[in-house]
Each structure stands twice: as structure tokens, then as C-alpha cells.
CSV table of C-alpha atoms in Angstrom, one decimal:
chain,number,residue,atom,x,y,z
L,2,UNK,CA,4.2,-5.7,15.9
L,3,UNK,CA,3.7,-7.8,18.5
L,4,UNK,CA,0.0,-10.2,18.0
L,5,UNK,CA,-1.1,-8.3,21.1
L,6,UNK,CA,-1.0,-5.0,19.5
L,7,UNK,CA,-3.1,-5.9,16.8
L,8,UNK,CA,-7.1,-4.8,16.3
L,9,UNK,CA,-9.1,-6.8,14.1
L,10,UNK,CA,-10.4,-4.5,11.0
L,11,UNK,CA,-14.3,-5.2,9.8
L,12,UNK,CA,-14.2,-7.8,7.1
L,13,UNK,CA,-16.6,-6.2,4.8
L,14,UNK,CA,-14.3,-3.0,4.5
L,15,UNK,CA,-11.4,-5.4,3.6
L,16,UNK,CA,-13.5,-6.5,1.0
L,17,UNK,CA,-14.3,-3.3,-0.4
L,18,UNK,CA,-11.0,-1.8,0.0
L,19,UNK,CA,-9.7,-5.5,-2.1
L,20,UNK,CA,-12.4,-4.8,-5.0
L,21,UNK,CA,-11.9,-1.3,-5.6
L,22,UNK,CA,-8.4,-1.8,-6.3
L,23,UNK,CA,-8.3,-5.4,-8.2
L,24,UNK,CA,-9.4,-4.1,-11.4
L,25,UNK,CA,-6.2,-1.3,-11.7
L,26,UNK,CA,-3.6,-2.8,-10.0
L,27,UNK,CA,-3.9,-6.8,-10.8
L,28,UNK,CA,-3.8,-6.4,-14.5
L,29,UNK,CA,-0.2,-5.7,-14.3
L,30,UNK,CA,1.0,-9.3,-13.1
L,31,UNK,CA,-1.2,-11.5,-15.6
L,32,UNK,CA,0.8,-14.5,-14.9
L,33,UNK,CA,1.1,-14.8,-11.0
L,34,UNK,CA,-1.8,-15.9,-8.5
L,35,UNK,CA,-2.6,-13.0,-6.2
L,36,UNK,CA,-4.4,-13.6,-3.1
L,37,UNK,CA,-5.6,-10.8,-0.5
L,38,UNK,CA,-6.6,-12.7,2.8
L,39,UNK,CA,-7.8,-12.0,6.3
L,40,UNK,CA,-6.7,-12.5,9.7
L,41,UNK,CA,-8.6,-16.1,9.4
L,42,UNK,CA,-6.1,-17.0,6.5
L,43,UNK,CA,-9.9,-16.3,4.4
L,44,UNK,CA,-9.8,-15.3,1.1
L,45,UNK,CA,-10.5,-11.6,0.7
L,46,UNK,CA,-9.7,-11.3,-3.1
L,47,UNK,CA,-8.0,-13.6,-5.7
L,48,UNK,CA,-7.0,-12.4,-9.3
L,49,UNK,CA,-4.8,-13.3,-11.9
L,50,UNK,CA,-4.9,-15.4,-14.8
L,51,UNK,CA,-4.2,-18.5,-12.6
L,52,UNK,CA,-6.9,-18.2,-10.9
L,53,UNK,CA,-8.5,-19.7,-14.4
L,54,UNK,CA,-6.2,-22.4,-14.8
L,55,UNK,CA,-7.3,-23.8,-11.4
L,56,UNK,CA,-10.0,-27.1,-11.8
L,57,UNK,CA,-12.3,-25.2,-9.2
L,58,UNK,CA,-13.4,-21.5,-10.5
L,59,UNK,CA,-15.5,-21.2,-7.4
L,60,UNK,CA,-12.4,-23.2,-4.9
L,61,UNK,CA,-11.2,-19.4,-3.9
L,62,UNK,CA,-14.5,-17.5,-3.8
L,63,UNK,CA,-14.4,-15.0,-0.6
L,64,UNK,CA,-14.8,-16.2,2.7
L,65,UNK,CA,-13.1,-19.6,1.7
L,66,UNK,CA,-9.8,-20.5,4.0
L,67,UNK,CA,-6.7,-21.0,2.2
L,68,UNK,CA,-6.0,-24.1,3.7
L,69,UNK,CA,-9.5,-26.0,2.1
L,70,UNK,CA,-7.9,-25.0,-1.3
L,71,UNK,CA,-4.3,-25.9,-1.8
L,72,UNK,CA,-3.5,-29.5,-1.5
L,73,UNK,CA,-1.8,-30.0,2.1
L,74,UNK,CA,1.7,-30.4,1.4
L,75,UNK,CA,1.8,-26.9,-0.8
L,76,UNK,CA,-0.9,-25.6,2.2
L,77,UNK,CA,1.4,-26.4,4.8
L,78,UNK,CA,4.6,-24.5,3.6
L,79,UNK,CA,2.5,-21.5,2.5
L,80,UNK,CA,0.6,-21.5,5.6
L,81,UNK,CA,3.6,-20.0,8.2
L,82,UNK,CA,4.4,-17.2,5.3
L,83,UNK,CA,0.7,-15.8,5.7
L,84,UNK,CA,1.4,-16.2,9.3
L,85,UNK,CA,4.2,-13.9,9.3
L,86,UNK,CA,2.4,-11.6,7.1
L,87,UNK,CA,-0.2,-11.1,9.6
L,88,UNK,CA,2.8,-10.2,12.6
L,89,UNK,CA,4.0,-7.6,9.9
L,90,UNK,CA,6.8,-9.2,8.3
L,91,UNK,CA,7.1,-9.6,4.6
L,92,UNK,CA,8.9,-13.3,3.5
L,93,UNK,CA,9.5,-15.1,0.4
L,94,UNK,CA,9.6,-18.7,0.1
L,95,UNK,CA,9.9,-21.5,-2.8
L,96,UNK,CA,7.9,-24.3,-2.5
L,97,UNK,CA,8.0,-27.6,-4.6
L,98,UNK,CA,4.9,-29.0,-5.5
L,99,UNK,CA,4.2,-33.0,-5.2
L,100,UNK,CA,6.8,-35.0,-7.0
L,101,UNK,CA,8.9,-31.9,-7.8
L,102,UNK,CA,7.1,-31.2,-10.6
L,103,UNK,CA,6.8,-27.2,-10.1
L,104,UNK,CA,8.7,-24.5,-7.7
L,105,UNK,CA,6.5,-22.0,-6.7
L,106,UNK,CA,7.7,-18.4,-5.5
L,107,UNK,CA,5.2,-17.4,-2.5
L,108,UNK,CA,5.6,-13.7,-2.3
L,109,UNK,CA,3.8,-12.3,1.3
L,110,UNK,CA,3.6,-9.1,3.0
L,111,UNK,CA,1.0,-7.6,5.2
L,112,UNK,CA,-1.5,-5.4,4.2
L,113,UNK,CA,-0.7,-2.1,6.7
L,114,UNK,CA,-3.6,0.0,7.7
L,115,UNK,CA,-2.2,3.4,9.6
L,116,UNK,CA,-4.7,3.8,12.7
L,117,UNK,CA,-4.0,5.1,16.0
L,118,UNK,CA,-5.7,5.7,19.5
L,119,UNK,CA,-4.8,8.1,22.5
L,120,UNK,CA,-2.5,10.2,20.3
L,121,UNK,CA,-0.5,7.4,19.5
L,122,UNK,CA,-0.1,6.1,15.6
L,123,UNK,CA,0.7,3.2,14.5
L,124,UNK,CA,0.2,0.5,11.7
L,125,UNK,CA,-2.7,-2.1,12.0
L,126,UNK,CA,-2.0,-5.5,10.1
L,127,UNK,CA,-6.0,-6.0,8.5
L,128,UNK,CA,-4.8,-8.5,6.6
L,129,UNK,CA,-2.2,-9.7,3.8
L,130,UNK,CA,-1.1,-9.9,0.1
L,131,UNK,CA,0.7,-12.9,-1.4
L,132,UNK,CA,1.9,-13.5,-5.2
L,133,UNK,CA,2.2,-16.8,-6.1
L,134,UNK,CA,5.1,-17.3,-9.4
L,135,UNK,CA,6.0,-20.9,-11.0
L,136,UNK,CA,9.6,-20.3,-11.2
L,137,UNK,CA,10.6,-23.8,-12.0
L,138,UNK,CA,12.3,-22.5,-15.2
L,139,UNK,CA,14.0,-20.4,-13.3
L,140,UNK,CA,15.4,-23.3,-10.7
L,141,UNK,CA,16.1,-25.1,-13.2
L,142,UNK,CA,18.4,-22.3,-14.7
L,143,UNK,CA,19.6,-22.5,-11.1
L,144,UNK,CA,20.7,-26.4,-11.4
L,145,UNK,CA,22.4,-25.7,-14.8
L,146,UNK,CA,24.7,-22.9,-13.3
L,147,UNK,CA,26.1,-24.9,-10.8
L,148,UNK,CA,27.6,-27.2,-13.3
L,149,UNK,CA,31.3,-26.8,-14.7
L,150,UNK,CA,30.2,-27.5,-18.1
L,151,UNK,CA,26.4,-26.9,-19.1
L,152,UNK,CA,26.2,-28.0,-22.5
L,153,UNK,CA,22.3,-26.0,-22.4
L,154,UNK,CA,22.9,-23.9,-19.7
L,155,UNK,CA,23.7,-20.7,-21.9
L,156,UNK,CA,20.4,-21.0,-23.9
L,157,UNK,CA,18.2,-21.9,-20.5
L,158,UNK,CA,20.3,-18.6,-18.6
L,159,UNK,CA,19.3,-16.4,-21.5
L,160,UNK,CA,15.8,-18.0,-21.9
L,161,UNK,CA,14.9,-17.8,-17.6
L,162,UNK,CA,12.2,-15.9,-17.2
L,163,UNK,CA,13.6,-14.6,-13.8
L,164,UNK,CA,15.9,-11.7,-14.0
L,165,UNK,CA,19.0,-13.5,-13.2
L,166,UNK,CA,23.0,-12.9,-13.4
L,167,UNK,CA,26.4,-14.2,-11.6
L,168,UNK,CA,28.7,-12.2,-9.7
L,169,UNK,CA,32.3,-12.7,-8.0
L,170,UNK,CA,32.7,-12.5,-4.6
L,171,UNK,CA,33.8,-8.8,-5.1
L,172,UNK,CA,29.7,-8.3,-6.4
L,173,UNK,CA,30.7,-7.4,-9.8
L,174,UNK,CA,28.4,-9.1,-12.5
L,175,UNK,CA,30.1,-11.7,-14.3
L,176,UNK,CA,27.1,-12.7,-16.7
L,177,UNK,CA,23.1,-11.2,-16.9
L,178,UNK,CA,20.4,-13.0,-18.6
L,179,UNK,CA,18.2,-10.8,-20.4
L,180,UNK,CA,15.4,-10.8,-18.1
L,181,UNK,CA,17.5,-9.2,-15.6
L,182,UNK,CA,18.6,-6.1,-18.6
L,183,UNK,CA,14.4,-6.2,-18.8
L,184,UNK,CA,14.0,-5.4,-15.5
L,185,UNK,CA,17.0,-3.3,-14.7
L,186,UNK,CA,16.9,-0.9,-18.3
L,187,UNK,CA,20.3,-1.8,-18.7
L,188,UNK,CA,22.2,-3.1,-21.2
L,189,UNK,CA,24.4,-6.5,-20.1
L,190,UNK,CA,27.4,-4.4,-21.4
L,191,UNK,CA,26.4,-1.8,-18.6
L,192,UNK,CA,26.0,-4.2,-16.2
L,193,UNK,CA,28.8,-6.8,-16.7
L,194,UNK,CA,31.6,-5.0,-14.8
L,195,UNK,CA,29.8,-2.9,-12.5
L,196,UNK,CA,28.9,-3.6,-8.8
L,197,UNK,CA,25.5,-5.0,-8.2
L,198,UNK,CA,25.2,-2.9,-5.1
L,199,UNK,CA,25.8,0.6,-7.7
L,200,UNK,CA,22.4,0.0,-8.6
L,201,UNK,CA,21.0,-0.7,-5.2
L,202,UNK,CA,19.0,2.5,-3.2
L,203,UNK,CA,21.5,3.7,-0.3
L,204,UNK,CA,18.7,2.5,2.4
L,205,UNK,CA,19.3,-1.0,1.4
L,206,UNK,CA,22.5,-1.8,0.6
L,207,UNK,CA,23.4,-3.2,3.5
L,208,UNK,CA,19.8,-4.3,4.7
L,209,UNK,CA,21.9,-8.3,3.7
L,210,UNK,CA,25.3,-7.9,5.4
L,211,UNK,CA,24.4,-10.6,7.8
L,212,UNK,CA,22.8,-12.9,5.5
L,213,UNK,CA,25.9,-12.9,3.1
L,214,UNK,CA,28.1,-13.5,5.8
L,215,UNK,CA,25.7,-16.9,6.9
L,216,UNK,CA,25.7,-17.7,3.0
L,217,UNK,CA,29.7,-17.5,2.5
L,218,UNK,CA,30.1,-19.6,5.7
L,219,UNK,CA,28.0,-22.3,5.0
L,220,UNK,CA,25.8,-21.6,7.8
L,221,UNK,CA,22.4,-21.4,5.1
L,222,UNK,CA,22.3,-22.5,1.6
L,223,UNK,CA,20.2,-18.9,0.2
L,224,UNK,CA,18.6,-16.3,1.3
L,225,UNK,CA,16.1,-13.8,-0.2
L,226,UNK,CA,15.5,-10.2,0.9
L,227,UNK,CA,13.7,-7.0,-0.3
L,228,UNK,CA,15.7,-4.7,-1.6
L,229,UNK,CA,14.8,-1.3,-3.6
L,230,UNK,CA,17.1,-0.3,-6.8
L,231,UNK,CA,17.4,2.2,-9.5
L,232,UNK,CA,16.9,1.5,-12.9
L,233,UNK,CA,17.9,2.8,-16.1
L,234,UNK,CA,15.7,5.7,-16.6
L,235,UNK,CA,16.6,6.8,-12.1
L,236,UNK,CA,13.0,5.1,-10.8
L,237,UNK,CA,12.8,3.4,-7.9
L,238,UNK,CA,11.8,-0.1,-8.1
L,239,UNK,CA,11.2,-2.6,-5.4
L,240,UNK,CA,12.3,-6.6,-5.8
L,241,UNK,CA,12.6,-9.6,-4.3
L,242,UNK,CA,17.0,-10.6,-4.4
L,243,UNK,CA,17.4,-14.3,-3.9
L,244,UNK,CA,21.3,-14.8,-3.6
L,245,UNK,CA,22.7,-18.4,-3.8
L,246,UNK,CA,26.3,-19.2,-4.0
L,247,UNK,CA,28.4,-22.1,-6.4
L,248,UNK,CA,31.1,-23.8,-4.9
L,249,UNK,CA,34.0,-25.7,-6.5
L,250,UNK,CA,34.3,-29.4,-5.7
L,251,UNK,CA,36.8,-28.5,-2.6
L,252,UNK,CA,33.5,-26.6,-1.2
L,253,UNK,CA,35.6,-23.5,-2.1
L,254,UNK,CA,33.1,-20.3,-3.4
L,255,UNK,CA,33.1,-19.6,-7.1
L,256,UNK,CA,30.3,-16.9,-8.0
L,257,UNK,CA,26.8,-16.0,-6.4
L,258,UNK,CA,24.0,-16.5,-8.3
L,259,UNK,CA,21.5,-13.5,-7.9
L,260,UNK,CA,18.2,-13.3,-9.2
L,261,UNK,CA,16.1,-9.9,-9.4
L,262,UNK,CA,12.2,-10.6,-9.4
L,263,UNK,CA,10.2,-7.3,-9.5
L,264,UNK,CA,7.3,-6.5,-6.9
L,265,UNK,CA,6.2,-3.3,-7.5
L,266,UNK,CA,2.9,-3.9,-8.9
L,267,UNK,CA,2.5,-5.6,-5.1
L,268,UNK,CA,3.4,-2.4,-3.7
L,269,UNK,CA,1.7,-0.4,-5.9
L,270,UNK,CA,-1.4,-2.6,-4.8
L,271,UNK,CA,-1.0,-2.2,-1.1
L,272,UNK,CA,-0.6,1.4,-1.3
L,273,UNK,CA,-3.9,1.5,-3.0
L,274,UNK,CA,-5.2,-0.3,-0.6
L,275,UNK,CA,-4.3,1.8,1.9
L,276,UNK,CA,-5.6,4.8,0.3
L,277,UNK,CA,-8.7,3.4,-0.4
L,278,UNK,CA,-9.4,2.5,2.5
L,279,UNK,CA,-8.3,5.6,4.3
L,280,UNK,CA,-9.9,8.4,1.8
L,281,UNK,CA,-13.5,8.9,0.5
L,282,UNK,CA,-14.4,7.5,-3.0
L,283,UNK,CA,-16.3,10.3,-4.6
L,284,UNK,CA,-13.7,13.3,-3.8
L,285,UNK,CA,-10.8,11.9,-2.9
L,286,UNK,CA,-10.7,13.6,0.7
L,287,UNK,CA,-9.8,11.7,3.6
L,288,UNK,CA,-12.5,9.4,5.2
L,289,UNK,CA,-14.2,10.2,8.7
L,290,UNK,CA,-11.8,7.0,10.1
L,291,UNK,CA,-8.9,8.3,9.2
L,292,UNK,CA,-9.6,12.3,10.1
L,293,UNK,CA,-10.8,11.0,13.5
L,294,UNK,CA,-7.4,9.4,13.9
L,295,UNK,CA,-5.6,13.0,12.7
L,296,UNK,CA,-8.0,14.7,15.3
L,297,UNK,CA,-6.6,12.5,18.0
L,298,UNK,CA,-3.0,13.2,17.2
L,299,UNK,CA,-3.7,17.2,17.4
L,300,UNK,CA,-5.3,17.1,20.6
L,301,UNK,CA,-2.5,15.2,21.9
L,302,UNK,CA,0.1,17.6,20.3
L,303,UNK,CA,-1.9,20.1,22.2
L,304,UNK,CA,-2.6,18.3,25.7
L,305,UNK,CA,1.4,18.0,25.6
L,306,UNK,CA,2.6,20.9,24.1
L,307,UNK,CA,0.2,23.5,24.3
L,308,UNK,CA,-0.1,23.5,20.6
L,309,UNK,CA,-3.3,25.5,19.9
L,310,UNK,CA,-5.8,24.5,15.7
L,311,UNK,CA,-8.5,24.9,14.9
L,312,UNK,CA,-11.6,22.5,14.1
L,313,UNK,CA,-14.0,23.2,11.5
L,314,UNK,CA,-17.6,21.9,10.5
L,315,UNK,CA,-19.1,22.4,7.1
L,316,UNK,CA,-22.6,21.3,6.1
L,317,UNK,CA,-24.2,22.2,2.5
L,318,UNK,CA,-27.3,24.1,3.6
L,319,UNK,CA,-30.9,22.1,2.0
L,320,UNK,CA,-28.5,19.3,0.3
L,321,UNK,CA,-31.3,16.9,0.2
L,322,UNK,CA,-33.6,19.1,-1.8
L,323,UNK,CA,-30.9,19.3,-4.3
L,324,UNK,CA,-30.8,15.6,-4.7
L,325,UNK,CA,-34.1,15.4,-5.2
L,326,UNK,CA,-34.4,18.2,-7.5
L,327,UNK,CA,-32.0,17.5,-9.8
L,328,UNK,CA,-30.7,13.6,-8.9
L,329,UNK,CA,-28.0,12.1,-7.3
L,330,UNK,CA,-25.3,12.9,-10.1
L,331,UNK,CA,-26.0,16.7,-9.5
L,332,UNK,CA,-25.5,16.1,-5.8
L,333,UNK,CA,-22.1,14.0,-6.6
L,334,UNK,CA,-21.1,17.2,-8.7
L,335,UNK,CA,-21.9,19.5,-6.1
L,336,UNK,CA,-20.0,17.3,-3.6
L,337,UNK,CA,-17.0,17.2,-5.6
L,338,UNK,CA,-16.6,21.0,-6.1
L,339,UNK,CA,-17.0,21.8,-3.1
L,340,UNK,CA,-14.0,19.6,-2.2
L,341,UNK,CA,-11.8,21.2,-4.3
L,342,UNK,CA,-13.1,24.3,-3.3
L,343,UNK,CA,-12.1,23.5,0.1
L,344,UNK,CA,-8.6,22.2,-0.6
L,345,UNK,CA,-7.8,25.4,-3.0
L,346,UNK,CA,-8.8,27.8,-0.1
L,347,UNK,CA,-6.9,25.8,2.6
L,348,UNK,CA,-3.1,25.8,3.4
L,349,UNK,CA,-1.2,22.9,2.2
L,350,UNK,CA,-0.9,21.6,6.2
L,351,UNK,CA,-4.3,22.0,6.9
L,352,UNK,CA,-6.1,18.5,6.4
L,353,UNK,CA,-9.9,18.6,4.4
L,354,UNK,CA,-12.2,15.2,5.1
L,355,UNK,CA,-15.4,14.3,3.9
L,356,UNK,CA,-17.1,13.0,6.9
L,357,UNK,CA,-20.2,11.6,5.3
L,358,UNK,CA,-22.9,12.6,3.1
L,359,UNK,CA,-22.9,16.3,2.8
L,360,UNK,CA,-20.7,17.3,6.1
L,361,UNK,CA,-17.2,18.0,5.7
L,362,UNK,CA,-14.4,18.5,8.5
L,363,UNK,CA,-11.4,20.7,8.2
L,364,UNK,CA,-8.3,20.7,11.0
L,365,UNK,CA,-6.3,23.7,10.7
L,366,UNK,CA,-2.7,23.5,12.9
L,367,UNK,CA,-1.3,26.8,14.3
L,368,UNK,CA,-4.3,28.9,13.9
L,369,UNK,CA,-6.3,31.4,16.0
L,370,UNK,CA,-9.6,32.2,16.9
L,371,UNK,CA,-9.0,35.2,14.6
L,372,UNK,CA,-7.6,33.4,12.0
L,373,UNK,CA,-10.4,31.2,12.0
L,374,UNK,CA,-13.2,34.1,11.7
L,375,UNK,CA,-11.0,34.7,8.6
L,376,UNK,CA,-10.7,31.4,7.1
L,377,UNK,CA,-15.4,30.6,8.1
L,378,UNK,CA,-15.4,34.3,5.8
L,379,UNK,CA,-13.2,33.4,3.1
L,380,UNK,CA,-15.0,29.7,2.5
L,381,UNK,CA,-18.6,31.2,3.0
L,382,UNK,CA,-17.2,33.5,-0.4
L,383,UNK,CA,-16.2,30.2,-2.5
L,384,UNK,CA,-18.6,27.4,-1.5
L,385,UNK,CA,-21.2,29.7,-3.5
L,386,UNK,CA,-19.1,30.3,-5.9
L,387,UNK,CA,-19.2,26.7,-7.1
L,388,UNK,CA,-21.0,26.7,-10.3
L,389,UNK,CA,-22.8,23.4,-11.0
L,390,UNK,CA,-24.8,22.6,-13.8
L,391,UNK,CA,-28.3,21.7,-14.1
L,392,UNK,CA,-29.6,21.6,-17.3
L,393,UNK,CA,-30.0,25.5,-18.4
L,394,UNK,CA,-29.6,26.7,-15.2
L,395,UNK,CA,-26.2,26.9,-13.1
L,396,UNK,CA,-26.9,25.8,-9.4
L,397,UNK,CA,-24.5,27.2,-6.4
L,398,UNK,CA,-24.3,25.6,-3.0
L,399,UNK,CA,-24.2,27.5,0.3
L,400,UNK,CA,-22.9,26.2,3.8
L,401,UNK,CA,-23.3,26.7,7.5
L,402,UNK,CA,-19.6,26.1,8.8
L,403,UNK,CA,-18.8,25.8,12.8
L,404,UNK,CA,-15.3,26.0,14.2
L,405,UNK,CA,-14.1,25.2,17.9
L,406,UNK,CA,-10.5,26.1,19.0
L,407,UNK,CA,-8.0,23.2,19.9
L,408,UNK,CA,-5.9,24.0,23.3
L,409,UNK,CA,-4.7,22.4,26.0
L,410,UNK,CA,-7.9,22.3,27.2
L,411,UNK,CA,-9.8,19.8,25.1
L,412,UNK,CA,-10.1,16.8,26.9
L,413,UNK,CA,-10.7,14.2,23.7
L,414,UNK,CA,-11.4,14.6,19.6
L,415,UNK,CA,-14.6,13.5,20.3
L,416,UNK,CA,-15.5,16.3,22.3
L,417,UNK,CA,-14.1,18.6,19.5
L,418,UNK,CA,-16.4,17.0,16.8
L,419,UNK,CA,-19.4,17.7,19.5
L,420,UNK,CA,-18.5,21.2,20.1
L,421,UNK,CA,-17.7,22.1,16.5
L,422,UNK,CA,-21.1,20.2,15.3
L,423,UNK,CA,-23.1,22.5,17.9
L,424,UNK,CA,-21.3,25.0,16.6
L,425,UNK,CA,-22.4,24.5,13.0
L,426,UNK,CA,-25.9,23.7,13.6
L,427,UNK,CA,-25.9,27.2,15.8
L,428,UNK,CA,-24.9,28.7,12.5
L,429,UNK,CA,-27.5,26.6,10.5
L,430,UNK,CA,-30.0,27.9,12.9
L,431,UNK,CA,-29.1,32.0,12.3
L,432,UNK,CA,-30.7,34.4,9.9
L,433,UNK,CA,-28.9,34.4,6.8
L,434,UNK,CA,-26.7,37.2,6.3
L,435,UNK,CA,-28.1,39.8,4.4
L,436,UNK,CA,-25.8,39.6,0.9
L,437,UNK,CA,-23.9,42.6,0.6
């Protein structure tokens, strides 16, 4: 994605989106550094047990740029992998610290946001993650290997926290540590033999071609790359492989040097990220942003290709006096029901949002102006059907709902919403059905 193409997101839903999803998803890397930034290279979020080891507890508080924190040499090497994060690409990096006292794995991707205008989707960079390791045991592992005759190096191999094994030039694993059986689920009896790319998901096996080709040349001395494999028990798991290659004396190759270090709690994080900030908190629907973007894409499909949906307004009827009736937590309860009693009555490509407070939005592909009379009928039967409880009594929730056909037509999704909101509020307006 090209710097051009990118829209700057609000900083305060960054924030939020960060927050909400610290507390689940950090807890599963206590030992790395994890920083969520901005677009201003500001911290967003930081978590992680290192964040306690640092002298400052208050040095990455939000709103604080990375570069006032790190000292400048580490600063300066991290600074162009955040960069990159923000264009859209994900890179890895180790960095020495002052006096070569600690290697640091830098671990950055972008944080991808799916937003779209004028029919047109596409993924909006609002920001990035990085995970920051100290893998000097593992380097030094590294050092060790490369030697003839390691008098240690067995114990340090088999001690590296890094998942880390050898392989011929054919790829078949010559020695695993047992970080790398850790990670993998397999045994080193399973492994030692085998092909490391009969682990590796189809998609990505030959995602490196190029870079083993530079590395066997001579033309670069490492390279890392993210690749997805399968482990023991068939899951997916995504990792950072840094591949290095020992020579002989006559500069002749011997055996790679491959080291496995899992990333899925990252992704893990990132996609709940997204999903935070693209669905509603209380019931789980999508948000107004992203339905508005859905809404777009329809009346595109239908501008081009005729494609006809339906649009469809919902609105509890006296929600307010509810709240105040019975409180906020019976006005939550009453929200979430009727959310699910939405999603039950819909097909599973019709798309349910919570547009804010007590309106809902429903788009319904491939539908008719019949098929929508059928649909207003069957949710005006199951929205009071909800049964919520207050106290003794059992309280059920009634609706106005307003639909508007999609065509050709319909110049924008903001016209949609209009008509379909009239529509609604025409309904609001009617004398209530006498109940059969």
C-alpha cells in the first residue's frame, strides 16, 4: 500500500481498540515487550512483563514517541521496522544493544483495519504491533554451531530458548533442540529425517525460494521470513524462520541453521484488534463503521450489476423508558436479545449491525420487495418474543422496522440509510396493529 493510499484512523479509537484487547491477548507472551503504536511512531499500548524491568514505569505511557524512550543507537535500528509496518509490510530484525551485550528480536507488522470508499475495499494501516525478544541465548547458540568442535555447544543447542535445529542442504533436519519439539509437538525422532518443508502450509513453502538462493550464493548472510506450519496435533501456527547457513573453511556450505520462533499470540492480537474495532462491544454485531462500508459495497454491486437487497431499519419502540424503569443493565439485556433474535431469524448472508443505541441495521442481498414484507412480519413476531427479566415481571420489547429496496437506482449508501430511516420513523408514527 502505497503512503498515498493511506487515511489516518482517530487516535482515541486506536486506543480503545489497544485496551480492550491487552488484557486477553498479552498474557500469552509474558516475556517479550509488546508495543502497539501510531502513525506518529506514538505509543498506543505497551504490555509485557518488560515493560517492569524498564528504569522508567511511566518512559512508555501513551502518547509518548518511541524515539524519546529507547536509547538512540537501539532507536535508530528499530525505527525503519515500524516504518515499514506503517506501509503494510511485516519485518523482523535483530538488533545488538550497546557493547553487544544483548540481541534483541524486533518483531513488526501493521495493524490492518478493512475500510473502503466508493465500493472499493481495501486495508487501512491505523497503526502497528512490534514484539520485542532478547534472544542473545539464542545467538549465542548460533556462534557455537558454527564451530567444528563445540566443546558446550550440545548443552547451550538443547538449553536455547529459540526453537532451533540444522538441516542439509537437501532440508532434512539433521539435529532439533527441544524448544523447536516445544513448538512443533513433535518428537526430535519425528523430525530428525523428515523435510522441514513437510511441515510447512502449502501457501508458503515457497514464499523463500529467492531468499535461499541469495543465502547459498553468498549474496546475504540470513534472512527471516513468515511462514505458517502445521504442528503435531494438524493446527495452523504462524512463525517467524530465520535461516542462516555454516560453511567449511573453503567457504564451501555445510548445514543451515533454522530457527522457528512462534508469533501467533501477535496474530491472535491483531485479529482482535480488528474485530474490536470493527464490531459493537455489548452484542457482538458489527459497528455502524463497518456496516456503512458493507452498505457501500452493495450499492456498488448494484449500480454495476443490477444486483437488487434490501435495507432494513429497526428501532426498539419507548427504549428510553425502559432504561429508566428498570436501569441500564435491563436495557443491555434487552439489547442483547434482541441481537440474537435478529441473527437467528436472518439468513446466514444477510449482515445484522448495531448502529448505535437502540437502532439496528440489517442488509439483506438477493431479496425482494415481497420478500422483505415477509422478513418486517416475521421479526415484528420475535423481537416480542424476547423475554427479559425484571425482577418478578418478564419484560418484552417491541420495534418499528423500515426497509428500502437496493437497485440500480440508488445513487449512494447514504441515501439508503435516509430513505430506510424515514421509512422507520413512518412506521413509528402508525397506529399499532391491533394484536391478533
Amino acid at each position: 500500500m502505497s503512503a498515498r493510499a493511506v487515511r489516518t484512523l482517530p487516535t482515541d479509537q486506536l486506543t480503545a481498540t489497544a485496551d480492550h484487547a491487552a488484557a486477553a491477548a498479552l498474557r500469552e507472551l509474558p516475556e517479550a515487550l509488546i508495543l502497539v503504536f501510531d502513525r506518529e511512531l506514538r505509543f498506543v499500548l505497551t504490555a509485557g512483563q518488560a515493560v517492569e524491568r524498564l528504569d522508567d514505569s511511566h518512559a512508555c505511557r501513551e502518547g509518548q514517541l518511541i524515539s524519546d524512550v529507547f536509547p538512540a543507537d537501539v532507536c535508530g535500528q528499530i525505527e525503519p521496522l515500524l516504518r515499514s509496518a506503517l506501509e503494510g509490510e511485516t519485518r523482523s530484525r535483530e538488533i545488538w544493544t550497546a557493547g553487544q551485550r544483548h540481541c534483541l528480536m524486533v518483531d513488526a507488522g501493521p495493524l490492518l483495519l478493512n475500510v473502503g470508499e466508493g465500493g472499493e475495499e481495501e486495508a487501512n494501516v491505523a497503526g502497528g504491533v512490534a514484539v520485542v525478544l532478547d534472544v542473545t541465548a539464542r545467538r549465542q547458540a548460533d556462534l557455537l554451531a558454527a564451530r567444528p568442535q563445540g566443546g558446550d555447544f550440545e548443552e547451550v543447542f538443547e538449553r536455547a530458548p529459540v526453537g532451533t535445529g540444522l538441516l542439509d542442504r537437501d532440508g532434512r533436519w539433521l539435529l532439533v533442540n527441544r524448544a523447536l519439539c516445544d513448538i512443533t509437538g513433535y518428537t526430535a525422532d519425528e523430525l530428525i529425517g523428515k523435510r522441514f518443508d513437510g511441515i510447512i502450509h502449502p501457501a508458503d513453502a515457497g514464499n523463500d525460494l529467492e531468499q535461499r538462493r541469495r543465502l547459498l550464493a553468498g549474496e546475504i548472510p540470513a534472512f527471516q521470513i513468515e511462514k505458517r506450519y502445521f504442528d503435531a496435533a494438524g493446527e495452523t501456527v504462524s512463525a517467524i524462520l530465520s535461516m542462516s547457513l555454516v560453511r567449511d573453511r573453503h567457504g564451501a556450505p555445510v548445514h543451515y541453521i533454522a530457527q522457528l520462533q512462534d508469533i501467533s499470540e501477535r496474530k491472535q492480537l491483531e485479529e482482535h484488534l480488528r474485530h474490536l474495532a470493527d464490531h459493537d462491544p455489548l452484542t457482538g454485531l458489527r459497528n455502524r463503521r463497518l456496516f456503512e462500508h458493507d452498505l457501500k459495497l452493495q450499492v456498488a454491486r448494484s449500480q454495476r450489476y443490477a444486483e437488487v437487497a434490501g435495507l432494513m431499519v429497526v428501532d426498539l419502540d419507548s427504549f428510553k423508558r425502559v432504561n429508566d424503569s428498570y436501569g441500564h443493565k435491563v436495557g443491555d439485556d434487552t439489547l442483547r436479545a434482541v441481537a440474537r433474535a435478529l441473527t437467528r431469524r436472518l439468513r446466514e448472508t444477510d449482515l445484522v449491525a448495531r448502529l448505535g443505541g437502540d437502532e439496528f441495521a440489517l442488509l439483506l442481498p438477493h431479496i425482494d420487495q415481497e420478500g422483505l414484507g415477509v422478513v418486517t412480519e416475521g421479526l415484528a413476531r420475535v423481537i416480542p418474543a424476547c423475554s427479559i427479566d425484571v425482577g418478578d415481571d418478564v419484560f418484552h420489547p417491541r420495534a418499528s422496522i423500515g426497509f428500502v429496496l437496493i437497485t440500480e437506482q440508488t445513487r449512494s449508501a447514504e441515501e439508503a440509510l435516509v430513505e430506510a430511516d424515514r421509512a422507520m420513523y413512518a412506521a413509528k408514527r402508525a397506529p399499532a396493529a391491533t394484536p391478533s
